Amino acid sequence: MRTETRTYTLYRITELSEEAKEKAYNQWLCNGYFYGWTNENRQTLDTFCERFGIVCRNWRYDACNYSYDYRSRQEDCIDSLSGWRLMAYLMNNHWNDLCTPKYFWKGMKGRKSKIFVDTCCPLTGYYIDDCILDPIYKFLKFPTENVTFDDLMNDCLDSFFRACRDDMESTQTLEYFTEESNANNWEYLLDGNLFN
């Protein structure tokens, strides 16, 4: 019986040549890439659809494009609301979906404000809430007669899926891979293969 010992020289991603770094990046994209925020995105979409009475089906997104179709569960008279009437409808029926009371702290005691509100991530607490609600906030600032409830829901879903696509695209860049590699202390051989 014979025992053989091998010695390897290991490198951090920033110490590799450009060709080796590119090889490591491509291997990661093919074998190790995982988009970790799908559940949070799905939770925001489900909460939005439930609260605003719409059904979004056949949706998908990746780093390059997205698609979806939806229908409203609202009555036709609500779907066709526009302008000031739509603004009044949103304020009267969805204020608690769009805003949360602001908290004030004094020492260890906190209290909810009865006057001031916060519009930061009111659906689930995840940042994508702001993306899906952004068209509604813009509409409430400047209500126009040519925007209906149906148009507004379509704008919200388009904004949401565009944000998901852009987020997924940003997690597939070489810069993101380099940060991920450094954060996880991954080590590579000189040719760019991941050392296990």
XYZ file of C-alpha atoms in Angstrom:
196
model
C 0.000 0.000 0.000
C 1.219 3.467 -0.859
C 0.139 6.868 0.517
C 0.617 9.967 -1.563
C 0.330 13.544 -0.341
C -0.480 16.381 -2.711
C 0.081 20.036 -2.062
C -2.141 22.706 -3.615
C -1.654 26.417 -3.834
C -5.018 28.079 -3.214
C -6.091 31.545 -4.296
C -8.850 33.976 -3.410
C -10.994 35.168 -6.299
C -9.229 38.541 -6.348
C -5.834 36.852 -6.726
C -6.762 34.977 -9.924
C -5.960 36.080 -13.453
C -8.821 37.515 -15.516
C -9.180 34.253 -17.500
C -9.294 32.130 -14.334
C -11.741 34.541 -12.711
C -13.989 34.343 -15.780
C -13.845 30.531 -15.688
C -14.771 30.476 -11.971
C -17.625 32.915 -12.628
C -19.025 30.838 -15.500
C -18.841 27.638 -13.425
C -20.691 29.396 -10.614
C -23.409 30.599 -12.997
C -23.911 27.093 -14.403
C -23.602 25.046 -11.221
C -23.740 27.130 -8.083
C -25.974 30.147 -8.760
C -29.147 30.373 -6.703
C -31.495 33.351 -6.500
C -32.403 33.433 -2.832
C -35.237 35.987 -2.710
C -37.959 34.165 -4.635
C -40.043 33.425 -1.518
C -39.957 37.042 -0.331
C -40.957 38.275 -3.783
C -43.792 35.733 -3.930
C -45.044 36.748 -0.498
C -45.216 40.403 -1.564
C -47.081 39.511 -4.762
C -49.583 37.287 -2.937
C -50.240 39.919 -0.268
C -50.724 42.650 -2.865
C -53.127 40.548 -4.937
C -55.138 39.551 -1.873
C -55.485 43.087 -0.531
C -56.280 44.760 -3.849
C -58.585 42.065 -5.165
C -56.713 40.881 -8.244
C -55.481 37.507 -9.471
C -52.053 37.273 -11.099
C -51.406 34.061 -13.042
C -48.917 32.578 -15.472
C -46.169 34.811 -14.202
C -42.468 34.254 -14.501
C -39.295 36.282 -14.363
C -35.616 35.701 -14.842
C -32.574 37.903 -15.284
C -33.568 38.946 -18.814
C -37.351 39.282 -19.030
C -40.680 38.755 -17.319
C -44.290 38.020 -18.181
C -47.599 37.848 -16.342
C -51.328 38.087 -16.847
C -53.910 39.152 -14.332
C -57.584 39.760 -13.875
C -59.494 41.795 -11.361
C -61.957 40.329 -8.885
C -63.454 43.797 -8.383
C -66.752 44.963 -9.817
C -66.590 46.746 -13.165
C -67.548 50.042 -11.552
C -64.388 49.892 -9.399
C -62.136 48.791 -12.270
C -63.211 51.849 -14.266
C -62.751 54.406 -11.470
C -60.319 57.168 -12.399
C -59.023 60.527 -11.247
C -60.266 61.958 -7.959
C -62.843 59.195 -7.501
C -60.111 56.559 -7.734
C -57.981 58.509 -5.290
C -60.900 58.685 -2.833
C -61.533 54.951 -3.264
C -57.889 54.114 -2.530
C -57.776 56.401 0.503
C -61.048 55.066 1.934
C -60.534 51.360 1.220
C -56.774 50.772 1.096
C -55.224 53.348 3.424
C -54.119 50.656 5.896
C -52.578 48.653 3.026
C -50.551 51.664 1.880
C -49.492 53.195 5.204
C -48.582 52.096 8.703
C -48.611 54.314 11.811
C -45.224 55.775 12.622
C -43.628 54.685 15.902
C -42.065 57.113 18.318
C -39.747 55.996 21.099
C -38.879 57.698 24.344
C -36.448 55.591 26.301
C -37.877 52.075 26.479
C -41.468 53.126 25.764
C -42.861 53.320 22.272
C -46.166 54.490 20.901
C -47.958 54.585 17.585
C -48.698 57.960 16.135
C -52.312 58.791 15.368
C -51.239 61.436 12.870
C -47.950 60.501 11.176
C -47.676 57.496 8.871
C -44.875 55.550 7.249
C -45.020 54.192 3.707
C -41.909 52.027 3.939
C -42.653 48.385 3.039
C -46.212 48.207 4.450
C -47.212 44.856 2.919
C -44.582 42.395 4.167
C -41.647 44.467 5.370
C -39.500 43.498 2.366
C -38.152 46.259 0.103
C -39.986 44.961 -2.979
C -43.226 46.210 -1.342
C -42.146 49.727 -2.246
C -41.653 48.712 -5.880
C -45.116 47.206 -6.273
C -46.839 50.135 -4.533
C -44.819 52.915 -6.196
C -47.352 53.568 -9.021
C -50.120 53.980 -6.433
C -48.067 56.455 -4.380
C -47.273 58.436 -7.523
C -50.936 58.429 -8.518
C -52.016 59.643 -5.067
C -49.649 62.606 -5.384
C -50.891 63.518 -8.876
C -54.253 61.897 -9.688
C -55.120 62.029 -13.391
C -58.362 61.249 -15.182
C -56.771 58.926 -17.743
C -55.621 56.332 -15.147
C -58.199 53.753 -14.072
C -58.002 51.241 -11.216
C -57.346 48.523 -13.777
C -54.497 50.541 -15.342
C -53.051 51.214 -11.896
C -53.022 47.512 -10.978
C -51.284 46.708 -14.269
C -48.688 49.422 -13.584
C -48.092 48.002 -10.093
C -47.557 44.478 -11.390
C -45.303 45.715 -14.184
C -43.229 47.674 -11.665
C -43.003 44.604 -9.401
C -41.872 42.185 -12.103
C -39.418 44.704 -13.547
C -37.878 45.107 -10.066
C -37.669 41.316 -9.632
C -36.003 40.950 -13.024
C -33.516 43.720 -12.272
C -32.735 42.266 -8.847
C -32.127 38.824 -10.314
C -29.937 40.349 -13.025
C -27.872 42.191 -10.411
C -27.206 38.915 -8.577
C -25.716 37.375 -11.702
C -22.978 39.922 -12.306
C -19.265 39.326 -11.953
C -19.121 41.937 -9.180
C -21.806 40.106 -7.180
C -19.992 36.811 -7.704
C -16.730 38.360 -6.478
C -18.436 39.697 -3.344
C -20.129 36.332 -2.738
C -16.851 34.505 -3.188
C -15.029 36.772 -0.749
C -17.839 36.654 1.813
C -17.865 32.845 1.777
C -14.057 32.523 1.705
C -14.147 30.353 -1.405
C -10.710 29.261 -2.598
C -9.652 28.384 -6.122
C -6.890 26.629 -7.950
C -4.759 28.678 -10.333
C -6.916 27.672 -13.331
C -10.149 28.936 -11.685
C -11.602 25.651 -10.469
C -13.226 25.834 -7.055
C -11.257 23.918 -4.435
C -13.410 21.596 -2.346
